[in-house]
Each structure stands twice: as structure tokens, then as C-alpha cells.
Amino acid sequence: MKRLSFFMMGAVLALSVTACGNTSSSSNTGTQFTTVYYYHPISPGAPKNPFNATGNSFTSFDKMQLAWSADSATNLNKFYPGLAQKWSTNANGTTATIELQPNAKWSNGKPVTANDVKTSMAVAFTQGTAQSFSLGSVKVLSQKKVELSQLPGSKYNLFLHDLLQQTVVPDFQYSGQLPKNIWTIIQQSQYSGTDKTKAALATKAQGELTALGKKITQFAPQTDISAGPFVLQRLNPGEAYLVKNKYFYANSKVKVDSVSLRNYTGNQQIWNYLTSGQLDAAPFTAMPQNVLNNIIRVKNNQKVVSPSYVAASLAFDQNFYPYGNTNVRKALAYVIDRNAVQKIAEPVVGTPAKYTDGMIDSVAKNWIDPSTQSKMDPYNLNISKATSILKKEGFKKTNGKWIMPDGKPWTMNIYAVDGFSDWIQGAKVISTELTNFGIDANPNIVSSFAQYQADLAAQKYAVGFWLDSLGASMYTAFGRIYGLPDGYNVVGGKLVHYTQKDKTQGNWIGLPETLKLATGETVNPGELTNELNTLPVSQQRSNVQKLALTTNEYVPVIELWDYVNIQFVNTSRFTNFPVHDMGLMNNQPGVWMSLGYVNPKSSK
């Protein structure tokens, strides 16, 4: 199994949204809260199952976690309570003890217990998520207390961080989907030694978990059983309608009677909802300035700005000629005017990237020393320098068009994803800039993000957009480049590297394993990134500096803009939004409500 942190995408899917559906049939009432589901549109016919990719189970409303991340750059283990009332770890962070909310119950009145957590973790193994944070064992200590430990010998820094964000489902509903010997299968699957018999059992067990995973995702419970503040009452192509769960452990704090999650067909439909004042809250979506202005003009609409840990970049598959040449990538970095690209592609929720270093600028300033910064190239627009570099590499310009050293005209398709309006606009601007420079470039749009990721992994695109610098953790930030995309993975607790010759392992960047920096030092970026997984934060600075220099010198991606997280709330019907708590604001509205925020105006 692969570490989720190397390719986590759930959070960034909210950057742009696509789907199908109709408009809502419900009208707002004084205590009905209206929004859209942040992660995906409504999918009529999809099961009420949180493990189904488009399932009708809605995080923070009827789908609950142990706790909710505060998204803190300085304390990754800062969380708001969910089904876990409190938690603690041993001294080295390898074992966590979770105490559940004493009054937590499912929407049928049955108590939420430690057995529910244990079954949920077994399900997590079938989905590959438990392996991603090195979960080894689960021990029920009492009805409301459970202990979870890492695999023996593991030391994963984000163990508690990832563990607390696991979905909890009822044992009485999901245990029937698992074989009685599920924990034996899990234990066998974890073997990574050299004993051939045990290794064969491990392979067999891993296959069984994969098969169970597919079965679980297709499971269709007849009834929505929720431990959250709401439970699903009805669903149609226009909306999901949820009502207050009388058994929710913090029921008295929830002042909203019902929630309507409107369906949408893309960013534009969310903009239309906002400009007509229909939404009480809305997530971040890419949008042009005139749309933002129209939204802000609506009475009681408010813009809420909070930190975002992600950047947009242009990435290269170095298996494609001529992008395996570092100097070619540098020349392209000098040709692309990032200010112009950001101004057109992401004028509202973006800022031009100052450096290509694997981090967003607001984070980099806390990690990069002045001496390291002085060694980095900002790759400001410089056509003369780009021309000089290319000529030294054997490129020639004939009748205004660049000819590559192999004698062929230089053409380029820049891949983006349908519905990602900022990527599409960015691809158009860059194509124009490159064409004006003498490279015939064109945007090429892929139908879905899932298809795009699959095609990237299969090495089908030479040049395309990518999201890097992901998350507050340096491990996840650099893992977006020097993780799976560059062929690095953790198997059996050990880092392995797959070259581009093996097209089944997802290496679509293709940097050499070792790289020599201008400082004279030779580095392995995959190893440096993997070490960030176990080093204390106080000891990560040296790795981060080297990885930033590596990214700047070898330009596996050209960072274009950093995102800014802009959300919206409307105070016509509700007040007391958590607009002064950015960590909470970055969670979905169900979390706000469960902590006592969002009050109907009539209840003042």
C-alpha cells in the first residue's frame, strides 16, 4: 500500500468542482441552512456510504471523524473534538489513546463505542488509508476508550494527525461486510521480512484486503445511520436534505434544524447561487474578478480569507524530449510571465509565486534562510536569457519558430482538466506566451481529474498542470514532487524508488535519484523527503533547505501561483460564523454547528 500523504488529494479537490444535477426544490426557512457539499456534487443513486467516492454521506453533517484538523502550520496535531472527546499519545507518538464523547450515539439511539472505532479501522485497512499512517494494532480498553499503535518499528510523525481524521462508521452496520478473521488478514498483510512463506501469505492477504475494499465501496446501506449533528432525510437530483439528529452528543449546541446541500454542475452554478443570495455559506472556488465583485455586492454576503497550503504549477515528464534537459526547463521558466498568467488565470484567489522551491511563499519565509535564498533563482521574465540558454543547447530559430536539436519543430500540448477554470485559463495564457516566443503551444483539456491523474501516472503527458506545496507539513509539501510522482514510495516501512521504465508505479516526473547541487553537495530528494516523515519539526530545516534548492536548480515544475482560500458567508438568515477562527473556518459548516456556531437570526 502507498502512503496517502504522498498523493493526498481529497483536500485539493475542493479547489474546483464539476458535476451534474439540477437546481434545488427547497426554499430557505429561518432554521434551514443552505450550502453546497464541498467535496463533490449530489449523486442520486450512489450509496449512503462514506467509502464510496461519490457516496451520499456528507462530512461534518452525517459523516463523522474522531476530530477535525485546525490546519495549523505550527502545530499539525491541533484539532477540534469530533467523536473523540480527548486524546493523548505516548512519549514518542507511536501509540495514541482515544476517549470517545461519553454521550455519543448513532441516530438510531445506539451508543458509539470503541468497537465502532476498531471496525472503522479495519475498514480503513481495506481502503489503504490505515497503512498510510502505519497503523499496526487497535485495542479496545473499554466501551468508550481505545488504544491504537503504529506498526512495531515504525515512527510516523503524522500518526495522530492522520488517525484523528479517520471516518467512524457503526460496527453493527459494517462488520457484516468484513470476514470474522479480518484482523488475522490485516496482521498477515503487514509482514515485510524475508521468510518466503510469510511473504506469500502477506501477498495473499493484501489481495484479500484490496478485494474487500472494492466490496466495501459498493456497500449500500438501506438507512443513513449518523453520529453527526444531522441525518439524511431525503435526496433528489437537486439537493440532499438533512435534518437535526436528536441523538447527537452536542445536540443542544446545534441551532440549525435542517441543512440543504444544493447540487451543482460546476463553479459557475455556485457563483449563480451566491449572486442570487441563496447560500448561507460557500466554499472556495476559482472565479474571475467581475464574478467576485457581483458576489460581494449581494446584501449580507461576506468574503472570508484564510490560509491555503497549495500552489499551481506547470510540471514536466522528463521522459519526453526535450524536457529531460534541465536547461530547457530553466529556459521555459524564463519565458513564462507568472504575473501575467496569475492575473488572467487566478486573479482573485491567487498570488504569483516568487520562487520555484516546492513551497508556497508564506510558508517558505519561515523555512528558508537568507543564505539559501540568495542561491535561488526567481526566474523572472527574461526572453534574452531563455534564448541564450536554448542556443547553447543546440536549439535554432528559423522564421520565428524554434527547431529542436533533433531537427524537429518544437510544439507543446499543455494539459489541464475540464472544470478547472483557472488551469484552463492558465494553459491558454502560457500557450500564447510560448507561441509568441516561437514554440507552437496549445492547451489540451482532459475530461476529469481522475482521468488526468491516471494519465499522468501512465506517462501520457509531457507538460501539464499540477498542484504542489500541499499542506502545512513539509513532508506532504515536498511529497507532491519527490513522492509517488517521482517514483518514491514506502513499501514495508522502507523507501523504494521506481524508475520510469516501470510504467505501473506512477513515476511521471523522472528526475535522477541523485542530483548535484551548485553548492557541490549531492542529494537524493526522495530520501530527504522521506526523512521529513520521521524527523521532529525542529530538525527538518536542513532537509527543507536542500529540497528547496534542488527544486529551484532542477525545475521539475515551474511554480505559477499560490492559492488564497476565499470562502463566503451570508448573514441574512444566520449569524455567529467562525470568521475569526481560520482553523475552524477551513472545516465544513457541520463542524461549526457542532461547536455552537451558526445561529438563526430569530434565535438571538
XYZ file of C-alpha atoms in Angstrom:
604
model
C 0.000 0.000 0.000
C 1.077 3.579 -0.576
C 1.369 6.348 1.917
C -1.629 8.597 1.485
C 0.386 11.679 2.353
C 2.419 11.269 -0.810
C -0.595 11.695 -3.009
C -3.370 13.032 -0.832
C -5.845 14.876 -2.980
C -9.074 14.982 -1.042
C -8.472 18.462 0.294
C -7.448 19.933 -3.012
C -10.434 18.590 -4.890
C -12.362 21.455 -3.369
C -10.273 23.843 -5.456
C -12.549 23.333 -8.402
C -15.758 21.448 -8.770
C -17.563 19.650 -11.551
C -20.664 17.540 -11.513
C -24.150 17.112 -12.869
C -27.569 17.812 -11.440
C -30.493 20.189 -11.282
C -31.460 23.070 -9.096
C -32.936 22.756 -5.640
C -36.597 22.429 -4.875
C -36.361 23.505 -1.241
C -36.725 27.101 -0.160
C -34.878 28.644 2.752
C -36.622 28.824 6.093
C -35.467 30.501 9.278
C -33.584 27.452 10.526
C -32.707 25.745 7.264
C -29.078 26.242 6.366
C -28.289 26.133 2.637
C -24.890 25.420 1.143
C -23.182 23.055 -1.310
C -21.214 19.968 -0.336
C -17.579 20.972 -0.567
C -16.126 17.728 -1.909
C -18.467 16.598 -4.647
C -21.942 17.180 -6.091
C -25.008 15.189 -5.160
C -25.065 11.778 -6.831
C -28.599 10.323 -6.962
C -28.372 6.553 -6.804
C -24.975 6.490 -5.120
C -24.963 4.578 -1.810
C -25.154 6.246 1.608
C -21.624 5.100 2.184
C -18.665 7.329 3.191
C -16.193 4.981 1.474
C -17.847 5.367 -1.928
C -16.089 8.115 -3.930
C -19.373 9.847 -4.773
C -21.432 8.405 -1.925
C -24.272 10.300 -0.350
C -22.611 10.664 3.013
C -21.568 14.173 3.931
C -18.539 15.042 6.034
C -19.318 17.056 9.193
C -23.095 16.642 8.751
C -23.794 12.897 8.915
C -20.261 11.600 8.346
C -18.098 11.951 11.431
C -14.413 11.792 12.227
C -12.673 11.402 15.547
C -11.576 15.037 15.336
C -11.277 17.967 12.927
C -7.943 19.469 11.916
C -7.215 23.102 12.761
C -4.885 23.176 9.714
C -2.150 24.816 11.760
C 1.263 25.309 10.138
C 2.961 25.409 13.552
C 1.082 22.574 15.283
C -0.066 19.796 12.980
C -1.690 17.978 15.904
C -4.033 20.848 16.767
C -7.593 19.549 16.389
C -11.183 20.353 17.314
C -13.035 17.488 19.024
C -15.272 15.246 16.976
C -16.386 11.823 18.175
C -13.216 11.814 20.258
C -13.641 13.936 23.372
C -9.905 13.823 24.131
C -6.751 12.016 23.095
C -3.153 11.507 24.159
C -0.006 9.801 22.905
C 2.978 8.107 24.483
C 6.302 9.947 24.583
C 7.432 9.065 21.057
C 3.996 9.381 19.465
C 3.734 5.744 18.392
C 0.646 4.925 20.478
C -2.498 7.034 20.817
C -5.293 6.638 23.349
C -8.694 7.918 22.284
C -11.578 8.639 24.667
C -14.915 8.948 22.894
C -17.592 11.508 23.688
C -19.449 9.923 26.637
C -22.880 10.795 25.190
C -22.104 9.939 21.574
C -24.914 7.912 19.961
C -25.902 6.890 16.467
C -29.096 8.296 15.000
C -30.946 5.078 15.940
C -30.134 5.661 19.601
C -27.372 3.063 19.950
C -24.150 4.253 21.638
C -20.986 4.989 19.687
C -18.387 2.632 21.113
C -14.730 1.676 20.909
C -15.807 -1.332 18.835
C -17.112 1.093 16.215
C -13.634 2.644 16.068
C -11.983 -0.767 15.766
C -14.300 -1.831 12.932
C -13.774 1.528 11.210
C -10.023 0.968 11.324
C -10.437 -2.490 9.844
C -12.416 -0.906 7.035
C -9.640 1.690 6.710
C -7.197 -1.154 6.007
C -9.409 -2.296 3.126
C -9.259 1.245 1.722
C -5.482 1.566 2.124
C -5.738 4.505 4.491
C -4.731 2.733 7.705
C -1.495 1.597 6.043
C -0.798 5.209 5.064
C -0.254 6.212 8.689
C 1.435 2.959 9.750
C -1.419 1.693 11.931
C -0.420 -1.623 13.430
C -2.988 -2.610 16.050
C -6.206 -1.497 17.759
C -7.016 -2.429 21.348
C -10.426 -1.796 22.933
C -9.804 -0.653 26.528
C -13.431 -0.003 27.488
C -16.733 0.863 25.828
C -15.543 4.441 25.252
C -11.762 4.090 25.218
C -9.494 2.653 22.549
C -5.728 2.419 22.028
C -4.129 2.499 18.585
C -0.465 1.741 17.909
C 1.882 2.043 14.970
C 3.466 -0.994 13.388
C 6.412 -2.180 15.507
C 9.498 -0.296 14.395
C 7.536 2.500 12.701
C 7.901 6.158 13.651
C 5.472 8.130 11.533
C 5.304 11.777 12.584
C 1.748 12.305 11.376
C 0.306 9.217 13.091
C -2.039 11.108 15.429
C -2.750 13.725 12.755
C -3.934 11.123 10.245
C -5.563 8.857 12.807
C -7.875 11.542 14.166
C -9.197 12.264 10.691
C -10.469 8.746 10.093
C -14.159 8.225 9.409
C -16.068 6.299 12.063
C -18.905 4.001 10.964
C -21.200 1.774 13.075
C -19.929 -1.709 13.848
C -23.476 -3.064 13.658
C -23.752 -1.835 10.050
C -20.276 -2.525 8.631
C -18.921 -5.551 10.499
C -21.118 -7.774 8.321
C -19.091 -6.643 5.316
C -15.898 -8.000 6.861
C -14.818 -11.617 7.427
C -14.558 -12.772 11.044
C -10.787 -13.210 10.641
C -10.239 -9.683 9.309
C -7.579 -8.851 11.913
C -5.670 -12.027 11.077
C -5.714 -10.985 7.425
C -4.535 -7.495 8.392
C -1.735 -8.894 10.540
C -0.581 -11.223 7.766
C -0.629 -8.386 5.236
C 1.802 -6.361 7.362
C 4.702 -8.812 7.142
C 7.737 -7.323 5.357
C 10.519 -9.799 6.236
C 12.355 -12.358 4.138
C 10.519 -15.532 5.191
C 9.088 -16.786 1.894
C 6.086 -18.497 3.474
C 5.084 -15.414 5.440
C 5.783 -13.179 2.452
C 3.469 -15.308 0.319
C 0.784 -15.066 2.996
C 1.283 -11.303 3.091
C 0.779 -11.030 -0.659
C -2.366 -13.147 -0.429
C -3.677 -11.077 2.491
C -3.011 -7.811 0.670
C -5.031 -9.121 -2.251
C -7.871 -10.046 0.082
C -7.869 -6.542 1.578
C -7.987 -4.998 -1.884
C -10.958 -7.185 -2.820
C -12.694 -6.307 0.449
C -12.033 -2.653 -0.267
C -13.956 -2.844 -3.522
C -16.799 -4.660 -1.778
C -16.971 -2.016 0.949
C -17.131 0.877 -1.528
C -20.106 -0.765 -3.236
C -21.980 -1.453 0.012
C -25.345 0.324 0.004
C -26.875 0.638 3.496
C -30.640 0.985 3.377
C -30.656 3.619 6.103
C -28.415 6.567 6.825
C -27.024 5.941 10.313
C -25.351 9.097 11.551
C -23.362 10.031 14.632
C -23.167 13.626 13.410
C -25.344 16.677 14.004
C -27.630 15.788 11.072
C -29.055 12.731 9.368
C -30.082 12.391 5.722
C -33.882 12.599 5.303
C -34.244 12.744 1.511
C -32.242 13.152 -1.643
C -33.099 14.117 -5.217
C -31.138 15.385 -8.233
C -31.350 18.933 -6.891
C -30.337 18.550 -3.269
C -29.610 16.411 -0.254
C -31.818 17.376 2.675
C -30.673 16.570 6.206
C -32.466 17.129 9.497
C -31.147 17.524 13.010
C -30.052 14.299 14.733
C -31.715 14.239 18.157
C -29.118 11.736 19.413
C -26.075 13.876 18.527
C -23.820 14.209 21.576
C -23.771 18.018 21.345
C -27.364 18.383 20.215
C -28.015 21.420 22.432
C -25.249 23.370 20.664
C -26.761 22.892 17.212
C -29.150 25.759 16.467
C -29.915 24.790 12.871
C -32.911 22.498 12.246
C -32.053 21.305 8.754
C -29.460 21.586 6.017
C -29.981 21.719 2.258
C -26.929 20.744 0.214
C -27.582 22.084 -3.278
C -26.348 20.215 -6.302
C -24.138 21.989 -8.852
C -22.774 21.422 -12.316
C -19.586 23.430 -11.905
C -18.111 26.586 -10.457
C -20.472 28.786 -12.442
C -23.564 27.335 -10.768
C -22.087 28.031 -7.334
C -21.397 31.601 -8.473
C -25.058 31.861 -9.557
C -26.257 30.621 -6.165
C -24.064 33.213 -4.467
C -25.095 36.131 -6.673
C -28.756 35.316 -6.014
C -28.163 35.174 -2.248
C -29.267 31.540 -1.930
C -26.278 30.173 0.001
C -25.612 30.752 3.691
C -22.031 29.605 3.177
C -19.955 28.558 0.192
C -16.519 27.022 -0.295
C -13.596 28.355 -2.220
C -13.983 28.234 -5.989
C -11.824 29.725 -8.709
C -13.506 32.823 -10.153
C -12.750 35.984 -12.164
C -12.752 39.430 -10.546
C -16.095 40.523 -12.014
C -17.811 37.470 -10.501
C -16.259 38.215 -7.108
C -17.490 41.810 -7.372
C -21.010 40.629 -8.173
C -20.992 38.224 -5.217
C -19.766 40.859 -2.781
C -22.484 43.291 -3.914
C -25.207 40.920 -2.701
C -26.655 42.113 0.584
C -25.015 40.436 3.603
C -22.609 38.333 1.512
C -19.171 38.410 3.182
C -15.781 37.294 1.920
C -13.661 35.312 4.411
C -9.946 34.927 3.651
C -7.920 32.163 5.315
C -4.562 30.433 4.693
C -4.260 27.937 1.875
C -1.393 25.496 1.549
C -1.278 24.703 -2.138
C 0.216 26.156 -5.319
C -0.432 25.688 -9.036
C 2.496 24.701 -11.190
C 3.458 23.547 -14.656
C 5.064 20.109 -14.480
C 7.219 18.141 -16.908
C 7.517 14.444 -17.646
C 11.241 14.219 -18.286
C 10.830 11.036 -20.293
C 9.582 13.269 -23.131
C 12.126 15.017 -25.330
C 13.373 17.729 -24.747
C 12.076 18.094 -21.156
C 14.696 15.764 -19.698
C 17.162 18.609 -20.224
C 17.297 20.777 -17.088
C 18.411 23.815 -19.077
C 15.367 23.523 -21.327
C 13.101 23.634 -18.283
C 15.021 26.640 -16.967
C 14.655 28.419 -20.306
C 10.886 27.864 -20.213
C 10.794 29.289 -16.682
C 12.340 32.500 -18.041
C 9.793 32.665 -20.878
C 6.637 32.305 -18.750
C 5.437 35.591 -17.274
C 3.946 34.356 -13.972
C 2.428 37.726 -13.130
C 0.507 37.786 -16.403
C -0.560 34.152 -16.009
C -1.879 34.688 -12.472
C -3.631 37.915 -13.423
C -5.713 36.100 -16.049
C -5.953 32.585 -14.621
C -6.432 33.175 -10.910
C -6.877 36.919 -10.321
C -8.998 36.601 -7.179
C -7.639 33.711 -5.182
C -4.032 33.610 -6.372
C -0.726 35.424 -5.935
C 2.235 34.953 -8.314
C 4.820 32.513 -6.958
C 8.053 34.323 -6.106
C 10.229 31.218 -6.366
C 10.077 27.667 -7.625
C 11.080 25.935 -4.402
C 8.343 23.410 -3.561
C 6.627 25.650 -1.006
C 4.099 28.451 -1.020
C 5.785 31.780 -0.284
C 4.076 32.374 3.067
C 5.482 29.070 4.347
C 8.891 29.388 2.678
C 9.693 32.572 4.582
C 9.621 30.550 7.814
C 11.942 27.841 6.488
C 14.412 29.366 4.031
C 17.456 31.132 5.469
C 18.766 34.286 3.744
C 21.930 32.438 2.680
C 19.855 29.760 0.942
C 17.507 32.340 -0.531
C 20.469 34.157 -2.089
C 21.366 30.999 -4.036
C 17.902 30.666 -5.567
C 16.871 31.971 -8.985
C 13.478 33.729 -9.126
C 13.315 33.043 -12.887
C 11.941 36.472 -13.639
C 10.772 37.054 -17.209
C 13.914 37.206 -19.363
C 13.465 36.309 -23.035
C 17.090 37.092 -23.912
C 18.375 34.711 -21.273
C 15.982 31.965 -22.396
C 17.116 32.437 -25.992
C 20.781 32.254 -24.996
C 20.234 29.050 -22.983
C 18.396 27.309 -25.788
C 21.009 28.224 -28.402
C 23.734 26.799 -26.170
C 21.715 23.565 -26.006
C 21.599 23.325 -29.809
C 18.148 24.812 -30.480
C 17.808 27.064 -33.536
C 15.213 29.631 -34.505
C 14.032 29.637 -38.127
C 11.358 32.039 -39.398
C 10.419 32.842 -35.817
C 9.952 29.173 -34.814
C 12.223 27.108 -32.601
C 13.730 23.961 -34.084
C 14.918 21.333 -31.607
C 18.422 19.794 -31.802
C 16.882 16.664 -33.375
C 15.753 18.829 -36.303
C 12.032 18.752 -35.465
C 9.840 21.812 -34.831
C 9.202 22.422 -31.136
C 5.490 22.032 -30.357
C 3.818 21.607 -26.988
C 0.445 20.470 -25.640
C -0.279 21.845 -22.174
C -2.738 19.597 -20.326
C -5.381 20.858 -17.874
C -8.681 19.492 -16.546
C -12.229 20.271 -17.620
C -13.944 22.361 -14.928
C -10.653 23.666 -13.504
C -11.270 27.108 -14.942
C -8.043 28.597 -13.567
C -5.871 25.831 -15.033
C -7.581 26.192 -18.410
C -7.097 29.949 -18.462
C -3.503 29.500 -17.321
C -2.846 26.993 -20.100
C -4.221 29.475 -22.645
C -2.031 32.340 -21.419
C 1.114 30.197 -21.296
C 0.347 28.810 -24.752
C 0.141 32.345 -26.121
C 3.398 33.349 -24.419
C 5.242 30.294 -25.744
C 3.792 30.664 -29.228
C 4.919 34.284 -29.298
C 8.359 33.048 -28.259
C 8.442 30.571 -31.137
C 7.106 27.329 -29.635
C 3.761 26.237 -31.088
C 1.849 25.533 -27.864
C -1.805 24.671 -27.285
C -3.981 23.920 -24.246
C -5.404 20.407 -24.157
C -8.313 19.676 -21.802
C -8.845 16.316 -20.092
C -12.417 15.317 -19.193
C -11.967 14.647 -15.467
C -9.386 14.963 -12.711
C -9.488 11.213 -12.104
C -8.640 10.590 -15.755
C -5.949 13.272 -15.621
C -4.231 11.658 -12.648
C -4.404 8.223 -14.253
C -2.921 9.555 -17.494
C -0.159 11.389 -15.653
C 0.789 8.219 -13.806
C 0.810 6.332 -17.116
C 3.269 8.888 -18.542
C 0.909 10.165 -21.257
C 1.550 13.907 -20.863
C 4.806 15.767 -21.478
C 3.602 19.029 -19.910
C 0.633 19.643 -17.643
C -0.687 21.457 -14.611
C -0.069 20.145 -11.112
C -0.820 21.104 -7.512
C 2.269 21.170 -5.349
C 3.333 22.650 -1.995
C 0.367 20.806 -0.492
C -0.350 21.063 3.202
C 1.241 22.649 6.217
C 3.575 19.657 6.681
C 6.900 19.784 4.834
C 6.609 16.039 4.238
C 3.353 16.382 2.320
C 4.520 19.574 0.572
C 7.645 18.016 -0.972
C 5.935 14.648 -1.374
C 3.889 16.255 -4.143
C 7.092 16.255 -6.208
C 9.523 13.792 -4.630
C 6.918 11.189 -3.638
C 4.894 8.992 -5.975
C 5.123 11.458 -8.909
C 8.904 10.953 -8.939
C 8.736 7.200 -8.275
C 9.291 7.147 -4.497
C 7.095 5.043 -2.244
C 7.265 3.403 1.157
C 6.818 -0.365 0.984
C 7.025 -2.483 4.094
C 8.326 0.500 6.017
C 11.202 1.072 3.578
C 11.641 3.737 0.911
C 11.836 2.339 -2.609
C 12.332 4.091 -5.932
C 10.781 3.020 -9.220
C 12.271 4.356 -12.446
C 10.197 5.464 -15.425
C 10.942 2.141 -17.129
C 8.265 0.623 -14.891
C 5.161 2.465 -16.056
C 2.941 0.831 -13.441
C 4.413 2.678 -10.454
C 3.367 6.237 -11.282
C 6.757 7.880 -11.851
C 5.808 10.639 -14.277
C 8.437 13.250 -13.336
C 11.577 11.182 -13.848
C 14.357 13.067 -12.091
C 17.554 11.071 -11.468
C 17.763 9.607 -7.956
C 20.808 11.681 -7.039
C 21.396 15.285 -8.016
C 24.421 17.513 -7.543
C 23.658 20.996 -6.266
C 25.604 24.144 -7.134
C 26.904 24.046 -3.573
C 28.780 20.851 -4.504
C 26.592 18.627 -2.347
C 24.936 15.547 -3.841
C 21.377 14.891 -2.655
C 18.667 12.275 -3.054
C 15.406 14.282 -2.936
C 13.273 11.196 -2.333
C 15.325 10.240 0.731
C 15.337 13.818 2.024
C 11.552 13.967 1.685
C 11.021 10.606 3.314
C 13.184 11.647 6.271
C 10.785 14.550 6.864
C 8.253 11.866 7.760
C 10.186 10.868 10.874
C 12.312 13.883 11.830
C 10.970 16.194 14.537
C 9.934 19.545 13.065
C 12.825 21.203 14.904
C 15.282 19.039 12.919
C 13.736 19.370 9.461
C 15.244 22.704 8.404
C 18.376 21.258 6.777
C 16.338 18.863 4.611
C 13.904 21.606 3.668
C 16.714 23.952 2.579
C 18.258 21.240 0.386
C 14.925 20.287 -1.146
C 14.116 23.930 -1.891
C 17.494 24.379 -3.604
C 17.028 21.138 -5.534
C 13.613 22.236 -6.759
C 14.947 25.645 -7.752
C 18.010 24.274 -9.559
C 16.397 21.323 -11.341
C 12.937 22.838 -12.011
C 10.855 19.631 -12.088
C 7.911 22.055 -12.008
C 7.548 25.778 -12.602
C 5.501 27.209 -9.745
C 2.979 29.691 -11.123
C 0.792 30.969 -8.314
C -0.053 30.311 -4.660
C -3.715 29.924 -3.806
C -5.559 32.089 -1.287
C -8.545 30.472 0.404
C -11.576 32.724 -0.024
C -14.906 31.487 1.305
C -18.263 33.221 1.588
C -20.916 33.511 4.259
C -24.244 35.319 4.158
C -25.623 36.851 7.341
C -29.177 37.435 6.141
C -30.523 34.369 7.933
C -27.706 33.300 10.275
C -25.072 34.966 12.438
C -22.107 33.835 14.525
C -19.981 32.292 11.795
C -16.452 31.352 12.993
C -14.825 34.021 10.821
C -12.189 34.826 13.461
C -11.038 31.223 13.814
C -9.413 30.358 10.488
C -8.660 26.782 11.505
C -12.313 26.163 12.245
C -13.451 28.161 9.240
C -11.495 25.791 6.979
C -13.702 22.944 8.168
C -17.183 22.369 6.795
C -20.270 24.035 8.320
C -21.365 20.925 10.225
C -18.247 21.278 12.380
C -19.037 24.928 13.061
C -22.549 23.998 14.146
C -21.458 21.119 16.373
C -19.256 23.588 18.274
C -22.083 26.087 18.815
C -21.547 28.414 15.856
C -24.156 29.475 13.253
C -27.257 30.834 14.965
C -30.540 31.691 13.227
C -31.210 35.412 13.483
C -34.575 34.724 15.057
C -32.860 32.929 17.960
C -30.850 35.976 19.068
